[in-house]
Coordinates of C-alpha atoms and ligand atoms in Angstrom, one line a residue:
X1 CA 1.2 183.4 -143.1
X2 CA -1.7 181.3 -144.4
X3 CA -1.3 177.7 -143.0
X4 CA -1.6 174.9 -145.6
X5 CA -1.3 171.4 -144.4
X6 CA 0.9 169.3 -146.7
X7 CA 1.4 165.6 -146.2
X8 CA 2.7 164.9 -142.7
X9 CA 3.1 168.6 -141.8
X10 CA 1.2 170.5 -139.1
X11 CA -1.0 167.5 -138.4
X12 CA -0.6 164.0 -137.0
X13 CA -0.5 161.5 -139.8
X14 CA -2.1 158.7 -137.9
X15 CA -5.9 158.5 -138.5
X16 CA -7.5 157.7 -135.1
X17 CA -10.5 155.9 -136.6
X18 CA -8.3 153.6 -138.8
X19 CA -5.5 153.4 -136.3
X20 CA -2.7 153.5 -138.8
X21 CA -0.7 156.2 -140.6
X22 CA -2.6 157.7 -143.4
X23 CA -1.1 156.3 -146.6
X24 CA -0.1 158.5 -149.6
X25 CA -3.4 157.8 -151.4
X26 CA -3.6 161.2 -152.9
X27 CA -1.6 160.2 -155.9
X28 CA -2.6 157.3 -158.2
X29 CA -0.1 154.8 -159.3
X30 CA 1.7 156.0 -162.4
X31 CA 4.5 154.7 -164.5
X32 CA 7.6 156.8 -164.8
X33 CA 7.7 156.2 -168.5
X34 CA 5.7 157.9 -171.2
X35 CA 2.3 156.7 -170.0
X36 CA 0.9 159.0 -167.3
X37 CA -1.6 157.8 -164.7
X38 CA -1.8 154.1 -165.5
X39 CA -4.4 153.5 -162.8
X40 CA -4.8 150.5 -160.6
X41 CA -8.4 149.2 -160.4
X42 CA -8.0 148.1 -156.8
X43 CA -6.9 151.3 -155.2
X44 CA -10.3 153.1 -155.0
X45 CA -12.2 150.2 -153.4
X46 CA -9.4 149.9 -150.9
X47 CA -9.7 153.6 -150.0
X48 CA -13.4 153.4 -149.8
X49 CA -13.3 150.7 -147.2
X50 CA -11.1 152.9 -145.0
X51 CA -13.5 155.8 -145.1
X52 CA -17.1 156.0 -143.7
X53 CA -19.3 154.6 -146.5
X54 CA -22.4 156.5 -147.5
X55 CA -24.7 153.5 -147.4
X56 CA -28.2 155.1 -147.4
X57 CA -29.2 155.3 -151.1
X58 CA -31.3 158.4 -150.6
X59 CA -28.2 160.1 -149.2
X60 CA -25.5 159.1 -151.6
X61 CA -24.3 161.6 -154.2
X62 CA -26.5 162.1 -157.3
X63 CA -29.4 160.8 -155.2
X64 CA -31.9 163.3 -156.7
X65 CA -32.4 162.7 -160.3
X66 CA -35.0 162.8 -163.1
X67 CA -35.0 160.5 -166.1
X68 CA -36.2 161.0 -169.7
X69 CA -36.4 158.6 -172.6
X70 CA -35.5 159.5 -176.1
X71 CA -33.4 158.6 -179.1
X72 CA -29.9 159.5 -180.5
X73 CA -29.5 160.1 -184.2
X74 CA -26.3 160.2 -186.2
X75 CA -25.8 163.1 -188.6
X76 CA -22.8 161.4 -190.2
X77 CA -20.7 158.3 -189.7
X78 CA -17.6 158.0 -187.5
X79 CA -16.9 154.5 -188.7
X80 CA -13.4 155.3 -189.7
X81 CA -12.6 156.4 -186.1
X82 CA -14.6 154.1 -183.9
X83 CA -16.2 150.7 -183.9
X84 CA -18.8 151.8 -181.4
X85 CA -22.3 151.0 -182.7
X86 CA -24.2 154.2 -182.2
X87 CA -21.7 156.1 -184.4
X88 CA -21.6 153.8 -187.4
X89 CA -24.2 154.9 -190.0
X90 CA -25.6 158.4 -190.8
X91 CA -29.3 158.5 -189.9
X92 CA -29.1 155.6 -187.5
X93 CA -31.2 155.9 -184.3
X94 CA -30.3 154.5 -180.9
X95 CA -32.7 154.5 -178.0
X96 CA -31.4 156.4 -174.9
X97 CA -32.3 157.1 -171.3
X98 CA -31.0 160.3 -169.8
X99 CA -30.8 160.9 -166.1
X100 CA -30.3 164.5 -164.9
X101 CA -29.3 164.9 -161.2
X102 CA -27.9 167.1 -158.6
X103 CA -24.9 165.8 -156.7
X104 CA -24.8 167.0 -153.1
X105 CA -28.5 166.9 -152.0
X106 CA -30.4 164.0 -150.7
X107 CA -33.2 162.4 -152.7
X108 CA -35.9 164.9 -151.4
X109 CA -33.8 168.0 -151.7
X110 CA -34.7 171.0 -153.9
X111 CA -33.9 171.4 -157.6
X112 CA -32.3 174.8 -157.6
X113 CA -29.5 174.0 -155.2
X114 CA -26.1 175.6 -156.2
X115 CA -24.6 172.4 -157.5
X116 CA -23.1 170.5 -160.5
X117 CA -25.8 168.7 -162.5
X118 CA -25.3 165.1 -163.6
X119 CA -26.1 164.4 -167.3
X120 CA -25.9 160.6 -167.6
X121 CA -26.9 159.1 -171.0
X122 CA -27.5 155.3 -171.4
X123 CA -27.4 154.2 -175.0
X124 CA -29.3 150.9 -175.7
X125 CA -27.0 150.0 -178.6
X126 CA -27.1 146.9 -180.8
X127 CA -24.0 145.7 -179.0
X128 CA -25.4 146.2 -175.5
X129 CA -25.8 149.2 -173.2
X130 CA -23.2 152.0 -173.2
X131 CA -23.2 154.6 -170.5
X132 CA -21.8 158.1 -171.3
X133 CA -21.9 159.6 -167.8
X134 CA -21.5 163.3 -167.9
X135 CA -22.0 166.5 -165.9
X136 CA -23.1 170.0 -166.9
X137 CA -19.6 171.3 -166.3
X138 CA -16.6 170.2 -168.4
X139 CA -14.1 169.8 -165.5
X140 CA -14.0 168.1 -162.2
X141 CA -12.9 168.9 -158.6
X142 CA -10.0 166.4 -158.4
X143 CA -7.2 164.9 -160.5
X144 CA -7.0 161.7 -158.6
X145 CA -9.9 159.2 -158.2
X146 CA -8.7 158.3 -154.7
X147 CA -9.8 161.7 -153.5
X148 CA -13.3 161.1 -154.5
X149 CA -14.7 159.7 -151.2
X150 CA -13.2 162.7 -149.4
X151 CA -14.7 165.1 -151.8
X152 CA -18.2 163.6 -151.4
X153 CA -17.9 163.3 -147.6
X154 CA -16.8 167.0 -147.4
X155 CA -19.7 168.3 -149.4
X156 CA -22.4 166.1 -147.9
X157 CA -24.1 167.2 -144.7
X158 CA -21.6 167.3 -141.8
X159 CA -21.8 163.9 -140.1
X160 CA -22.2 165.2 -136.5
X161 CA -25.3 167.3 -137.3
X162 CA -26.8 166.0 -140.6
X163 CA -26.9 169.5 -142.2
X164 CA -26.6 171.5 -144.3
X165 CA -27.8 169.3 -147.2
X166 CA -27.9 170.2 -150.8
X167 CA -25.4 173.0 -150.0
X168 CA -21.7 173.4 -150.2
X169 CA -21.9 176.4 -148.0
X170 CA -20.3 174.9 -144.9
X171 CA -17.0 174.5 -143.1
X172 CA -16.2 170.9 -144.2
X173 CA -16.5 171.5 -147.9
X174 CA -14.5 174.7 -147.9
X175 CA -11.9 173.2 -145.6
X176 CA -11.3 170.4 -148.1
X177 CA -11.4 172.8 -151.1
X178 CA -8.9 175.3 -149.4
X179 CA -6.5 172.4 -149.1
X180 CA -7.0 171.1 -152.6
X181 CA -5.8 173.7 -155.0
X182 CA -6.5 171.6 -158.1
X183 CA -10.3 172.1 -157.2
X184 CA -10.1 175.8 -157.8
X185 CA -10.9 175.6 -161.5
X186 CA -14.1 173.6 -160.8
X187 CA -14.9 176.1 -158.0
X188 CA -15.0 178.9 -160.5
X189 CA -17.7 176.9 -162.3
X190 CA -19.7 175.9 -159.3
X191 CA -19.7 179.5 -158.0
X192 CA -20.9 180.7 -161.4
X193 CA -24.4 180.8 -162.9
X194 CA -23.6 177.4 -164.5
X195 CA -24.5 175.9 -161.1
X196 CA -28.1 177.3 -161.1
X197 CA -29.4 176.4 -164.5
X198 CA -32.8 177.7 -165.7
X199 CA -33.7 174.1 -166.3
X200 CA -32.1 170.8 -167.6
X201 CA -33.2 171.9 -171.1
X202 CA -30.9 174.9 -171.1
X203 CA -27.7 173.3 -170.0
X204 CA -24.8 171.7 -171.6
X205 CA -23.4 168.2 -170.8
X206 CA -19.8 167.0 -170.9
X207 CA -18.2 163.6 -170.7
X208 CA -15.4 165.5 -168.7
X209 CA -12.8 162.7 -169.1
X210 CA -10.8 162.2 -172.3
X211 CA -11.9 158.9 -173.8
X212 CA -10.5 156.8 -176.6
X213 CA -12.3 155.9 -179.8
X214 CA -10.7 152.8 -181.3
X215 CA -11.3 151.8 -185.0
X216 CA -11.2 148.4 -186.7
X217 CA -7.5 148.7 -187.2
X218 CA -7.0 149.2 -183.5
X219 CA -6.0 152.8 -184.1
X220 CA -6.9 155.1 -181.2
X221 CA -8.2 158.7 -181.3
X222 CA -8.7 160.8 -178.2
X223 CA -12.3 162.1 -177.8
X224 CA -14.0 164.6 -175.5
X225 CA -17.9 164.6 -175.6
X226 CA -20.0 167.8 -175.5
X227 CA -23.8 168.0 -175.5
X228 CA -25.1 171.4 -176.6
X229 CA -28.7 172.3 -175.9
X230 CA -30.6 173.3 -179.1
X231 CA -32.4 175.9 -177.0
X232 CA -29.1 177.6 -176.0
X233 CA -27.9 178.1 -172.4
X234 CA -29.7 179.9 -169.6
X235 CA -29.4 180.2 -165.9
X236 CA -31.4 181.9 -163.1
X237 CA -29.9 184.4 -160.7
X238 CA -29.3 183.4 -157.0
X239 CA -32.1 185.5 -155.7
X240 CA -34.5 183.7 -158.0
X241 CA -33.0 180.3 -157.2
X242 CA -33.7 180.9 -153.5
X243 CA -37.3 181.8 -154.1
X244 CA -37.9 179.1 -156.7
X245 CA -36.7 176.5 -154.2
X246 CA -39.5 177.8 -151.8
X247 CA -42.2 178.2 -154.4
X248 CA -41.5 175.0 -156.3
X249 CA -38.8 172.7 -155.0
X250 CA -39.5 170.4 -158.1
X251 CA -39.0 173.3 -160.6
X252 CA -36.6 171.4 -162.9
X253 CA -38.4 168.1 -163.0
X254 CA -41.7 169.8 -163.5
X255 CA -40.2 171.9 -166.3
X256 CA -38.9 168.8 -168.0
X257 CA -42.2 166.9 -167.6
X258 CA -44.2 169.9 -168.9
X259 CA -42.0 170.3 -171.9
X260 CA -42.1 166.6 -172.8
X261 CA -45.8 166.1 -172.2
X262 CA -46.8 169.3 -174.1
X263 CA -44.9 168.1 -177.2
X264 CA -41.9 170.5 -176.8
X265 CA -39.4 167.8 -175.9
X266 CA -35.9 169.3 -175.7
X267 CA -33.0 168.2 -177.9
X268 CA -29.2 168.4 -177.7
X269 CA -26.5 168.0 -180.3
X270 CA -23.5 165.9 -179.5
X271 CA -20.2 167.2 -180.6
X272 CA -16.9 165.5 -180.3
X273 CA -13.4 167.0 -180.0
X274 CA -11.1 164.5 -181.7
X275 CA -7.3 164.6 -181.4
X276 CA -4.1 162.5 -181.4
X277 CA -1.0 162.2 -179.3
X278 CA 0.8 165.1 -181.0
X279 CA -2.1 167.5 -180.3
X280 CA -2.3 166.2 -176.7
X281 CA 1.4 166.9 -176.3
X282 CA 1.0 170.5 -177.5
X283 CA -0.5 171.5 -174.1
X284 CA 1.3 172.3 -170.9
X285 CA -1.3 170.2 -169.1
X286 CA -2.1 166.6 -169.3
X287 CA -5.2 165.8 -171.4
X288 CA -6.0 163.0 -168.9
X289 CA -6.3 165.6 -166.1
X290 CA -10.1 165.9 -165.4
X291 CA -9.6 169.5 -164.0
X292 CA -8.8 170.7 -167.5
X293 CA -10.8 171.4 -170.6
X294 CA -9.7 171.9 -174.2
X295 CA -11.2 175.3 -175.2
X296 CA -13.6 175.3 -178.1
X297 CA -11.7 178.1 -179.6
X298 CA -8.6 175.9 -179.9
X299 CA -10.4 172.7 -181.0
X300 CA -13.9 173.7 -182.2
X301 CA -16.9 171.4 -181.5
X302 CA -19.0 170.4 -184.5
X303 CA -22.4 168.8 -184.0
X304 CA -22.5 165.3 -185.4
X305 CA -25.4 163.7 -183.6
X306 CA -28.7 164.7 -182.0
X307 CA -30.3 163.6 -178.8
X308 CA -34.1 164.0 -178.6
X309 CA -36.3 163.3 -175.6
X310 CA -39.7 161.9 -175.9
X311 CA -41.1 160.8 -172.5
X312 CA -40.4 161.5 -168.9
X313 CA -40.0 158.9 -166.2
X314 CA -39.5 159.8 -162.5
X315 CA -39.1 156.3 -161.2
X316 CA -38.0 153.0 -162.5
X317 CA -39.2 149.5 -161.4
X318 CA -36.6 146.9 -160.6
X319 CA -37.1 144.1 -163.0
X320 CA -34.2 141.9 -162.0
X321 CA -33.6 139.9 -158.9
X322 CA -29.8 140.2 -158.9
X323 CA -27.2 142.7 -160.1
X324 CA -24.0 140.6 -159.9
X325 CA -22.1 138.3 -162.3
X326 CA -21.6 135.4 -162.6
X327 CA -25.1 134.3 -161.7
X328 CA -27.2 131.3 -162.4
X329 CA -30.7 132.8 -162.6
X330 CA -32.8 132.7 -165.7
X331 CA -33.5 130.0 -168.3
X332 CA -29.9 130.1 -169.7
X333 CA -28.2 130.2 -166.3
X334 CA -26.5 133.4 -167.2
X335 CA -25.4 135.8 -168.3
X336 CA -21.6 135.2 -168.0
X337 CA -18.7 137.3 -169.2
X338 CA -17.7 137.1 -172.9
X339 CA -14.0 138.0 -173.5
X340 CA -14.5 138.2 -177.3
X341 CA -17.7 140.2 -177.6
X342 CA -17.5 142.2 -174.3
X343 CA -15.7 145.4 -173.6
X344 CA -12.0 145.2 -174.3
X345 CA -9.4 147.7 -173.1
X346 CA -7.1 149.5 -175.6
X347 CA -3.8 147.7 -175.7
X348 CA -0.8 149.9 -175.1
X349 CA 2.8 149.5 -174.0
X350 CA 3.8 150.9 -170.7
X351 CA 7.4 151.3 -169.5
X352 CA 9.2 152.5 -166.4
X353 CA 8.7 152.0 -162.7
X354 CA 5.2 151.9 -161.1
X355 CA 5.1 154.6 -158.5
X356 CA 2.6 156.6 -156.4
X357 CA 3.6 160.1 -157.6
X358 CA 1.7 163.0 -159.3
X359 CA 3.3 163.8 -162.7
X360 CA 4.6 167.3 -163.2
X361 CA 2.0 167.7 -166.1
X362 CA -0.7 167.9 -163.4
X363 CA 0.9 170.8 -161.5
X364 CA -0.8 173.8 -163.0
X365 CA -4.0 174.3 -161.0
X366 CA -4.9 177.9 -161.8
X367 CA -4.4 178.9 -165.4
X368 CA -7.7 177.5 -166.6
X369 CA -9.5 178.9 -163.5
X370 CA -8.1 182.3 -164.5
X371 CA -9.3 181.7 -168.1
X372 CA -12.8 180.8 -167.0
X373 CA -13.1 183.9 -164.8
X374 CA -11.7 186.3 -167.5
X375 CA -14.1 184.8 -170.1
X376 CA -17.2 185.9 -168.0
X377 CA -19.0 189.1 -168.6
X378 CA -18.8 191.7 -165.7
X379 CA -22.3 190.7 -164.6
X380 CA -21.3 187.0 -164.4
X381 CA -18.1 187.9 -162.6
X382 CA -20.1 189.8 -160.0
X383 CA -22.3 186.7 -159.5
X384 CA -19.2 184.6 -158.8
X385 CA -18.1 187.1 -156.2
X386 CA -21.5 187.1 -154.6
X387 CA -21.7 183.3 -154.6
X388 CA -18.2 183.1 -152.9
X389 CA -19.2 185.7 -150.3
X390 CA -22.4 183.9 -149.6
X391 CA -20.8 180.4 -149.3
X392 CA -17.8 181.6 -147.3
X393 CA -20.0 183.7 -144.9
X394 CA -21.6 180.4 -143.9
X395 CA -18.1 179.0 -143.0
X396 CA -17.6 179.6 -139.2
X397 CA -13.9 179.0 -139.0
X398 CA -12.0 182.2 -140.1
X399 CA -8.8 180.4 -141.1
X400 CA -10.8 178.3 -143.7
X401 CA -12.2 181.5 -145.2
X402 CA -8.7 183.0 -145.3
X403 CA -7.2 180.0 -147.0
X404 CA -9.9 180.0 -149.7
X405 CA -9.4 183.8 -150.4
X406 CA -5.6 183.1 -150.5
X407 CA -6.2 180.5 -153.2
X408 CA -8.4 183.0 -155.1
X409 CA -5.5 185.4 -155.4
X410 CA -4.0 182.9 -157.9
X411 CA -7.1 183.2 -160.1
X412 CA -7.6 187.0 -160.0
X413 CA -6.5 189.5 -157.5
X414 CA -9.6 191.6 -158.0
X415 CA -11.8 188.6 -157.4
X416 CA -9.9 187.8 -154.2
X417 CA -10.1 191.4 -153.0
X418 CA -13.8 191.7 -153.7
X419 CA -14.5 188.5 -151.8
X420 CA -12.3 189.6 -149.0
X421 CA -14.2 192.9 -148.8
X422 CA -17.5 191.1 -148.9
X423 CA -16.4 189.0 -145.9
X424 CA -15.1 192.0 -144.0
X425 CA -11.5 190.7 -144.1
X426 CA -9.0 193.5 -143.3
X427 CA -6.0 194.3 -145.6
X428 CA -5.0 192.9 -149.0
X429 CA -5.5 189.1 -149.3
X430 CA -2.4 187.0 -148.8
X431 CA -1.6 184.5 -151.5
X432 CA -0.8 180.8 -151.2
X433 CA 2.2 179.8 -153.3
X434 CA 0.9 177.6 -156.2
X435 CA 2.7 174.4 -157.2
X436 CA 3.3 176.0 -160.6
X437 CA 2.9 179.7 -161.6
X438 CA -0.3 180.1 -163.6
X439 CA -0.2 181.7 -167.0
X440 CA -2.8 184.0 -168.8
X441 CA -4.7 182.2 -171.5
X442 CA -7.0 183.9 -174.0
X443 CA -10.6 184.3 -172.9
X444 CA -13.0 181.8 -174.4
X445 CA -16.5 183.3 -175.1
X446 CA -18.0 179.8 -175.2
X447 CA -17.5 179.7 -171.4
X448 CA -19.9 182.5 -170.8
X449 CA -23.7 181.8 -170.5
X450 CA -24.6 185.3 -171.4
X451 CA -22.5 185.2 -174.5
X452 CA -23.9 181.7 -175.5
X453 CA -27.5 182.5 -174.6
X454 CA -30.6 181.6 -176.7
X455 CA -31.4 183.5 -179.8
X456 CA -35.2 183.3 -179.4
X457 CA -37.8 182.8 -176.7
X458 CA -38.3 179.2 -177.7
X459 CA -38.7 176.7 -174.9
X460 CA -39.4 179.4 -172.3
X461 CA -42.5 180.4 -170.4
X462 CA -44.4 183.7 -170.3
X463 CA -46.6 184.2 -167.2
X464 CA -49.5 186.5 -167.9
X465 CA -51.3 188.1 -165.0
X466 CA -55.0 188.2 -165.9
X467 CA -58.1 189.4 -164.1
X468 CA -61.8 189.3 -164.9
X469 CA -62.3 191.5 -167.9
X470 CA -58.8 191.0 -169.3
X471 CA -58.6 192.2 -172.9
X472 CA -59.4 189.2 -175.1
X473 CA -57.8 190.5 -178.2
X474 CA -54.5 191.2 -176.4
X475 CA -54.5 187.8 -174.9
X476 CA -55.2 186.1 -178.2
X477 CA -52.5 187.8 -180.1
X478 CA -50.0 187.3 -177.3
X479 CA -50.7 183.6 -177.2
X480 CA -50.3 183.4 -181.0
X481 CA -46.9 185.1 -180.8
X482 CA -45.7 183.0 -178.0
X483 CA -46.8 179.7 -179.6
X484 CA -45.3 180.8 -182.9
X485 CA -41.8 180.8 -181.5
X486 CA -42.3 177.5 -179.6
X487 CA -42.7 178.9 -176.2
X488 CA -45.5 178.5 -173.6
X489 CA -47.9 180.9 -172.0
X490 CA -49.5 180.5 -168.6
X491 CA -52.4 182.5 -167.0
X492 CA -51.8 183.7 -163.4
X493 CA -54.9 185.1 -161.7
X494 CA -56.1 186.2 -158.2
X495 CA -57.9 182.9 -157.8
X496 CA -57.4 179.5 -159.3
X497 CA -61.0 179.1 -160.3
X498 CA -60.7 180.9 -163.6
X499 CA -61.4 184.3 -165.0
X500 CA -63.6 185.7 -167.7
X501 CA -62.0 187.8 -170.4
X502 CA -63.5 190.9 -172.1
X503 CA -65.3 188.7 -174.6
X504 CA -67.0 186.7 -171.9
X505 CA -64.7 183.6 -172.5
X506 CA -63.8 181.5 -169.5
X507 CA -60.0 181.4 -169.1
X508 CA -58.4 178.4 -167.4
X509 CA -55.9 179.6 -164.7
X510 CA -52.5 177.8 -164.4
X511 CA -51.4 179.5 -161.1
X512 CA -53.0 181.5 -158.4
X513 CA -51.0 184.7 -157.9
X514 CA -49.3 183.6 -154.6
X515 CA -48.5 180.1 -156.0
X516 CA -47.1 181.5 -159.3
X517 CA -44.7 184.2 -158.4
X518 CA -42.8 185.9 -161.2
X519 CA -39.6 183.9 -160.4
X520 CA -41.3 180.8 -161.9
X521 CA -41.5 182.4 -165.3
X522 CA -39.0 183.7 -167.9
X523 CA -41.0 186.8 -168.5
X524 CA -44.3 188.2 -167.3
X525 CA -47.0 190.4 -168.9
X526 CA -49.7 192.3 -167.1
X527 CA -53.1 192.2 -168.8
X528 CA -55.4 194.0 -166.3
X529 CA -53.3 193.1 -163.3
X530 CA -52.4 194.7 -160.0
X531 CA -48.9 194.0 -158.8
X532 CA -45.9 194.4 -161.1
X533 CA -43.5 195.0 -158.3
X534 CA -42.1 191.5 -157.8
X535 CA -41.4 191.1 -161.5
X536 CA -39.5 194.4 -161.4
X537 CA -37.3 193.2 -158.6
X538 CA -36.4 190.0 -160.4
X539 CA -35.3 191.8 -163.6
X540 CA -37.9 190.1 -165.7
X541 CA -39.2 191.6 -168.9
X542 CA -42.6 193.0 -168.1
X543 CA -45.2 193.3 -170.9
X544 CA -47.7 196.2 -170.2
X545 CA -51.1 195.6 -171.6
X546 CA -54.0 198.1 -171.6
X547 CA -54.5 199.7 -168.2
X548 CA -51.3 198.3 -166.7
X549 CA -49.9 201.9 -166.6
X550 CA -52.4 202.9 -163.9
X551 CA -51.6 199.8 -161.8
X552 CA -47.8 200.3 -162.1
X553 CA -48.1 203.8 -160.9
X554 CA -50.1 202.6 -158.0
X555 CA -47.3 200.1 -157.2
X556 CA -44.8 203.1 -157.2
X557 CA -43.2 202.2 -160.6
X558 CA -43.2 205.5 -162.3
X559 CA -41.2 206.1 -165.5
X560 CA -37.9 206.8 -163.6
X561 CA -37.9 203.3 -162.2
X562 CA -38.5 201.5 -165.4
X563 CA -35.9 200.4 -167.9
X564 CA -35.9 198.8 -171.4
X565 CA -37.4 195.6 -169.8
X566 CA -40.8 197.3 -169.6
X567 CA -42.4 196.9 -173.0
X568 CA -45.8 198.2 -174.1
X569 CA -48.0 195.4 -175.5
X570 CA -50.7 196.5 -177.9
X571 CA -53.6 194.3 -178.8
X572 CA -52.4 193.5 -182.3
X573 CA -50.5 190.4 -183.6
X574 CA -47.7 192.6 -184.7
X575 CA -47.1 194.3 -181.3
X576 CA -47.3 190.9 -179.5
X577 CA -44.7 189.5 -181.9
X578 CA -42.5 192.5 -181.2
X579 CA -42.9 191.8 -177.5
X580 CA -41.9 188.2 -177.9
X581 CA -38.9 189.2 -180.0
X582 CA -37.7 191.4 -177.1
X583 CA -38.0 188.4 -174.8
X584 CA -35.3 186.5 -176.7
X585 CA -32.5 188.3 -174.8
X586 CA -31.3 187.4 -171.3
X587 CA -31.5 190.1 -168.6
Ligands
HEM1 C1 -13.3 160.9 -160.1 C2 -13.8 159.9 -159.5 C3 -15.3 159.6 -159.5 C4 -15.8 158.6 -158.8 C5 -15.0 157.6 -157.9 C6 -17.2 158.6 -159.1 C7 -18.1 157.7 -158.5 C8 -19.4 157.6 -158.7 C9 -20.3 156.7 -158.1 C10 -19.9 155.5 -157.1 C11 -21.6 156.9 -158.5 C12 -22.9 156.2 -158.1 C13 -23.6 156.8 -157.0 C14 -24.8 156.0 -156.6 O1 -25.8 155.9 -157.4 O2 -24.8 155.4 -155.5 C15 -21.5 158.1 -159.4 C16 -22.5 158.6 -160.0 C17 -22.4 159.6 -161.0 N1 -21.2 160.2 -161.3 FE1 -19.4 159.9 -160.6 N2 -17.6 159.6 -159.9 C18 -16.4 160.2 -160.3 C19 -16.3 161.3 -161.1 C20 -17.3 161.7 -161.9 C21 -17.2 162.6 -163.0 C22 -15.9 163.2 -163.5 C23 -18.4 162.8 -163.6 C24 -18.7 163.6 -164.8 C25 -18.5 163.1 -166.0 C26 -19.3 162.0 -162.8 C27 -20.7 162.0 -163.0 C28 -21.6 161.1 -162.3 C29 -23.0 161.1 -162.6 C30 -23.7 162.0 -163.6 C31 -23.5 160.2 -161.7 C32 -25.0 159.8 -161.6 C33 -25.4 158.8 -162.7 C34 -26.8 158.5 -162.6 O3 -27.6 159.4 -162.9 O4 -27.2 157.4 -162.3 N3 -18.7 161.4 -161.8 N4 -20.2 158.5 -159.5

């Protein structure tokens, strides 16, 4: 039988560091009346003081981030639903600052870690600053705020050895996860390609929580926030992520800076899912449960606003001496709180007893994890299996591996069996009894990156391997076709000092061949080049210019080893445009 520790079972309940029995902190206070999860604002700070604090800023969660300035523009007004300033008038613009981040790694870690990405937007509204803190995944690991310090401590480097960092592939993380079944939905996301995005520009953002909009009549409407990238979604594959981290640990921040400084600043559309209490009550789960999403197929998202970036900023300067309130610095001796103009909570009646219990509406931990897995294409499902096998093979304690696989059975028996096989576990995986039996929900295509991919090559980068004598006409028409769809083209050459094309023009070189491996590009083309082999291995599209045939044969890539990704590129504008059209697809 797979051993699962429940409160007080199989383990002493007295924490040796704190010296007292571990309290039942894993449920928030709730009322037994109609209002679920009425949270107490004092409980989390109390819990945090009983656990080891992460005091070094460079080592806290979301330590590694990159910021961009831009503006937010309303398509239409939501003034009937909310009083919030940025949504009042169609066409209004509000300045914003967006910080993208990874969660687990320290400040100097690499960008392509398998991780959730932070997507935090600060609106400089006419009423003051408003933070819409989001992630690139619509759900979260835990249902109860109180578990947060444990989640973060489990994923950060193990305290007795300070590694691994920027990796969830270790015993402590999977130990915590295997004992926290509510996390399994989020695990299907973090083990999917969503956790290794091609760049910040190709990922979605979600407010995760269910918020309230409140209008001038104090009427409340529930709202979930979705940011959709105008470029579509794209990820890299794990094999690329590993190599990108070595070749360019700053890949994501460099990509964003390149895009913004070259005038191709990315944009997202903000969509809101709006609903009332009756709609909320129509679900078996609680809309306040952060491990759940409302599928777009049930409540479609409609873009209402646009976020546009215009400049990149890696660091900020501290302009203020103090970040507490009340304070007496400054000419006015302030600022001080303002009960009238400042933030006001929505007023609601709460009845019943105040208790630390988890409501029954939070008991289904697997149905949406199942839905996420069944919504993926077979390739994406195979990536999830590979990711789990990789992560769990770094776990040295067999019973932790077994517990995770036993949780996976509740998501998909095939998934559990494939992971078990990958880990060399004998026999059919056992199952851990779930708190509530999961049900099968309809697949939601919006949950698949491959089904929501870009429809053109816009925003992506073609690396062209060039040597002295590269055909000038081919290069010219290729650049025109790439620029025409809003993409970028870079020259890769045997040396960084430049090459001379067939017309005698000097070409600036962006990357020397070893510094610019094919993994750093979305597609590659060979115009008088030698080595197409690496691009072949990484499933890139490969454009074949004049003479490339000879070189491919020399690299052992005869016809039998080439698929539809190898495209002949003639020297005309028309053939270059056809090549760039082919690049729109994801491979
Ligand atoms: C459930 C309990 C949660 C707690 C207690 C919590 C706590 C925190 C804290 C203390 C920080 C600041 C870290 C620092 O700078 O030292 C932080 C940052 C952040 N959190 Fe959470 N968090 C929670 C859930 C979430 C969720 C659900 C999301 C997604 C919407 C999220 C997204 C972020 C992001 C994006 C940042 C970085 C913001 C930035 O770029 O400055 N967190 N969180």
